[in-house]
Amino acid sequence: MDPFDSNNTEQANLPRNMIENSMFEEEPDVVDLAKDSTAFPAFPALDPDEVVYEPRSSRLLVRGLGENELDEEEEDYESSARLLGMSFMNRSSAHRPSSSPYTRQAPPRSCSRPSARTMVVCVLFLVIVASMTMVLYFLPGCTFTKSGCPKPNNTTPTEPVGPDFPWTKLRLPNSIQPLNYDLTLNPDLNTMTFTGRTVISMSVWHNTKRIVLHSAELNITKATFQIGDGKPSDVVVLEYKPRQQIAIKLAEELKEGQHCVLTLDYSASLSHTYDGFYNSSYTDKNGTKSVLAATQFEPLAARKAFPCFDEPAFKASFLIKISRKPDYIALSNMPLAKTTNITKDLVLDEFERSSVNMSTYLVAFIVAKFTCFQRNVSNTLVSVYSVPDKKEHTRYALDTASKLLQFYNTFFDIDYPLRKLDLVAIPDFLAGAMENWGLITFRETSLLVGNDSSPLEKQLVASVVAHELAHQWFGNLVTMSWWNDLWLNEGFATYMQYTSLQTEFPQLDIGNLFLGVRFRALAKDALNSSHAVSAQADTPEQVAEMFDSVSYEKGASILLMLNATLPKEQFRKGIIGYLNKFSGLNTVTEELWNSLTQAEVPPYHQNVSEMMHTWTLQKGFPLVTVSCKGDQVTLKQEHFLLTADNTTQTSSLWHIPVTYVNDSCSLDPECRQVFTLKSKSETLKLPGSVKWLKLNYKNTGFYIVHYGDEGWASLTEALTNNVTVLTHEDRASLIHDIFALSRLGCVSFRQVLYLLNYMTNETETAPLTEALLQLNTIYRLLDKRQEQRLVARMRTYILDHFGALMDSQTWEEEKSVSKQELRSALLGTACSLEETKCTEQAKDKFKQYIESNGTMRIPGDLQRVVYTVGAQTEEGWSALLQMYGHVTYDAEKRKIIQALASTQDTRRIVLILKGGLNGELFQPQELPLVISTVSGGFAGHLFAWDFVQENWDRLIEKFPVGSFAIQSIIKSTTSQFSTQAHLDQVQGFFTSLKERGSQMRSVQEALETIRLNQRWMDTILPTLRDWL
Ligand SMILES: [Zn+2]
């Protein structure tokens, strides 16, 4: 899935995440907890049925569920308590469900016919025993063991399970394996309901008397069960709603090796949110409204469309039938097999049985009035579907997908396994795209572009298509066993999207984008609230939160680092070996490293597992400090944690492939030297002394470098004398690192400004956009703190350093993607700082645009700048709102939304926020974009925060707790706060939410960010006052 709102053109204007400490503990690695299940005798021993299902290759990650569940609840509670400044002694037992199976196990005590003294003794005794029990009870069984305590599961039910429900865990038992699903779905787009029949053929893996599977919001009307060739008989279905599970209990035990069939009839409403089987509508250019139904199942919503074993490791085949009206089409994962008439107004489409086994989250179906262009590519029929009005806009995606399909067929050395591949643009779709096997769904912006769309818009489409196509191998063919290893899907697809585009579409200049992605991943991972790439994820919220920058962007960054470290071809050879070995199966991270190690090219040997474990099993990344004395170079590593106080010091070490170049050879790849730093400090000897060293060549490594005062001074001097002494990636990397170090408190802000002095000679996109992004972040923080004098001086500083370049930008069509990126960042900044030349030009363009009634084309990369300036007057705003209804391109519509949301008029801010929430002005999918844009402005940022607080419940109805949309809303509304008062307010609000969101990682991240902002502002304000 691509959950990101990829509006890269605005990168330089977006606030970058910043960081502050919190007091959370390091996340230990996932370990085997099952073996500890006897530590608490009161807890019933696991029967074989109760070991949660893990496929054969994931033994290391088997999680038992026992006393440890409580530990985490305690630990979370403790963390929260500390976070909220609460006394840990005050914890109430009320947060523990009274029906907890553990409390029921307390042994009965009695004092028969007691005397008063005996009573006192008894009471005292009871208090002591109770206290000790409590202490022992709260201390995990592993407390006194040599290995200490692993982080436990958090799967204690929040509500008591009814006495009849035969299962007490979030993960399903592994006694039953589904083999095939026959699904029949009958959606009614008039009543927005559907009925369905699911026939599941299953195999018994362990003797059992129960079958447990998932179902959510389905009204099951009939259930029959059949063993082997026996007669089907009616069965009662039990439901436990809090965990979205249903179960049947059997009188006789099913025996290992038996086959059985469960048939379930049900009805349900089409979902009004963006997951499950949901309804959507759009209005065509004639004003006619059309409705459609589509699916989005990843990660946990297949259960909302059909009862199923909704975990990625339960792969099965699928045969899908859907009824529809004759003027609609139906699409599913597989090609259409046949169509039969049911009635005069209803036909039934039956699709081929899937030729490969699939995880449930990859199943998809759509009923809509779409049209397509299609083409045969290496035995696969590739089609791109859209609403009829936009059919012409699908050609670019068809060309791109065709080319990329051939690329991946060759690169992975395994042909795409299905006979067809559909790419479908859905008018109302929350994520960027979703990789359903054979039926990839997209937002319109991520798939549709016209001939005259800008290269930057085409770059976005190509990039999302490349990501989703890579998933057809990474994710679909070989799937992670559980969501803790989501990065195996997402990190890989993200890495492949950049690699494939660099090879197949060099004109799209994807390199800068990938560099920016790595910087963003570092920013998130420098927070204490970050998590390991392979992290524990048990509850639905935790699973949802795995779809974040760590899984995607850090995942891709460490793969880049690894590929740059291994001998040429080893990486690809290892990947091909891995895909072949696990084709159709599920895996864990370790298997990937094993395959990559096995592909070694002698005499070179690298234990990939040993190196990569340091990058995937611990959170964060290293700060490498380098110092030179003559030809002796000392390298040190420590955890780059922006909140490095005594309570959060960690002893983490990484295997870092440190690359370096020096003043005599710094540009060509051949100049690059590598040294693997494994311990805390090591020394290396150079062939001779050097004037300076630049580490992390082209920033392919996932670490930040500190050069010490002398080192920074030498590099600054070298750049001031000659900009081209380093590659543009290296220059961007220096700018990124020095700002990060300033936040850490390692370099003074004076040193930052000193380095930036060279910028007047800089012309390349990557270093310029990085510098602008960093300066914009400070500008916005000062602005929100109402430091008006400093804001004015910062404005002058930016215009002094970048003004000449801003002036030299053209306002006509520009072909180069890189130049578009730069122009958009420069003019976006200039106009937001109200630089006269920029605003005058933009006003002119806007006037011509409105007068032409939208027929005049403004270059895609400048649309946002022009519309935003235009939207600052009442007439301009109203004209733009009208224009919104007429514009066809979704990409342009989104820029209009951003412009409307950038208004500084408070009445209109309220109007747009409310209109977004009610779906009156825009589709609700755009609400996160509206909120984030409103938050960027001075007038709007407090409104946006109030709006989120007041409408929280409605927001989480649309965008579930933990979802990427909610993560983005929290981040955009809080990341510009930098005062104690705001910290208290944000903390107070999220604490009050309790189970409605307080436990989200993004909340911890928000609080850390505010603390960091606060500390950073306090540190740099004196320098800014002196130096600006
Ligand atoms: Zn993805």
mmCIF file of N, CA and C and ligand atoms in Angstrom, residues 1-3 298 433-435 467-468 471 489-491 493-494 497 547 552, ligand 1:
data_model
loop_
_atom_site.group_PDB
_atom_site.id
_atom_site.type_symbol
_atom_site.label_atom_id
_atom_site.label_comp_id
_atom_site.label_asym_id
_atom_site.label_seq_id
_atom_site.Cartn_x
_atom_site.Cartn_y
_atom_site.Cartn_z
ATOM 1 N N MET A 1 0.853 -1.188 0.000
ATOM 2 C CA MET A 1 0.000 0.000 0.000
ATOM 3 C C MET A 1 0.885 1.233 0.000
ATOM 4 N N ASP A 2 0.412 2.259 -0.616
ATOM 5 C CA ASP A 2 1.113 3.534 -0.536
ATOM 6 C C ASP A 2 0.199 4.503 0.204
ATOM 7 N N PRO A 3 0.397 4.647 1.529
ATOM 8 C CA PRO A 3 -0.546 5.459 2.282
ATOM 9 C C PRO A 3 -0.239 6.945 2.211
ATOM 10 N N GLU A 298 -6.429 -3.971 3.191
ATOM 11 C CA GLU A 298 -5.223 -3.954 4.002
ATOM 12 C C GLU A 298 -5.341 -2.881 5.087
ATOM 13 N N ALA A 433 -2.445 4.277 -2.988
ATOM 14 C CA ALA A 433 -2.763 3.139 -3.849
ATOM 15 C C ALA A 433 -2.710 1.861 -3.022
ATOM 16 N N MET A 434 -3.244 0.773 -3.604
ATOM 17 C CA MET A 434 -3.244 -0.506 -2.895
ATOM 18 C C MET A 434 -2.979 -1.628 -3.881
ATOM 19 N N GLU A 435 -2.021 -2.492 -3.503
ATOM 20 C CA GLU A 435 -1.457 -3.446 -4.464
ATOM 21 C C GLU A 435 -2.243 -4.741 -4.661
ATOM 22 N N HIS A 467 5.893 1.398 -7.337
ATOM 23 C CA HIS A 467 5.780 0.853 -5.980
ATOM 24 C C HIS A 467 4.784 -0.318 -5.963
ATOM 25 N N GLU A 468 3.608 -0.096 -6.529
ATOM 26 C CA GLU A 468 2.563 -1.123 -6.459
ATOM 27 C C GLU A 468 2.916 -2.344 -7.309
ATOM 28 N N HIS A 471 5.205 -4.624 -5.486
ATOM 29 C CA HIS A 471 4.480 -5.438 -4.504
ATOM 30 C C HIS A 471 3.957 -6.742 -5.077
ATOM 31 N N ASN A 489 7.423 -5.959 3.002
ATOM 32 C CA ASN A 489 6.594 -5.515 1.881
ATOM 33 C C ASN A 489 6.949 -4.090 1.485
ATOM 34 N N GLU A 490 6.839 -3.207 2.484
ATOM 35 C CA GLU A 490 6.822 -1.776 2.163
ATOM 36 C C GLU A 490 8.198 -1.171 1.943
ATOM 37 N N GLY A 491 9.166 -1.591 2.756
ATOM 38 C CA GLY A 491 10.524 -1.089 2.557
ATOM 39 C C GLY A 491 11.023 -1.515 1.193
ATOM 40 N N ALA A 493 9.180 -2.448 -1.529
ATOM 41 C CA ALA A 493 8.473 -1.808 -2.648
ATOM 42 C C ALA A 493 8.958 -0.365 -2.802
ATOM 43 N N THR A 494 9.221 0.297 -1.679
ATOM 44 C CA THR A 494 9.691 1.684 -1.745
ATOM 45 C C THR A 494 11.080 1.735 -2.390
ATOM 46 N N GLN A 497 10.791 1.043 -6.091
ATOM 47 C CA GLN A 497 10.165 2.105 -6.873
ATOM 48 C C GLN A 497 11.227 3.101 -7.344
ATOM 49 N N PHE A 547 2.198 1.267 9.385
ATOM 50 C CA PHE A 547 2.267 1.911 8.068
ATOM 51 C C PHE A 547 2.808 3.318 8.250
ATOM 52 N N TYR A 552 8.396 2.122 5.649
ATOM 53 C CA TYR A 552 8.558 2.459 4.233
ATOM 54 C C TYR A 552 9.940 3.059 3.962
HETATM 55 ZN ZN ZN B 1 3.225 -0.368 -0.460
#
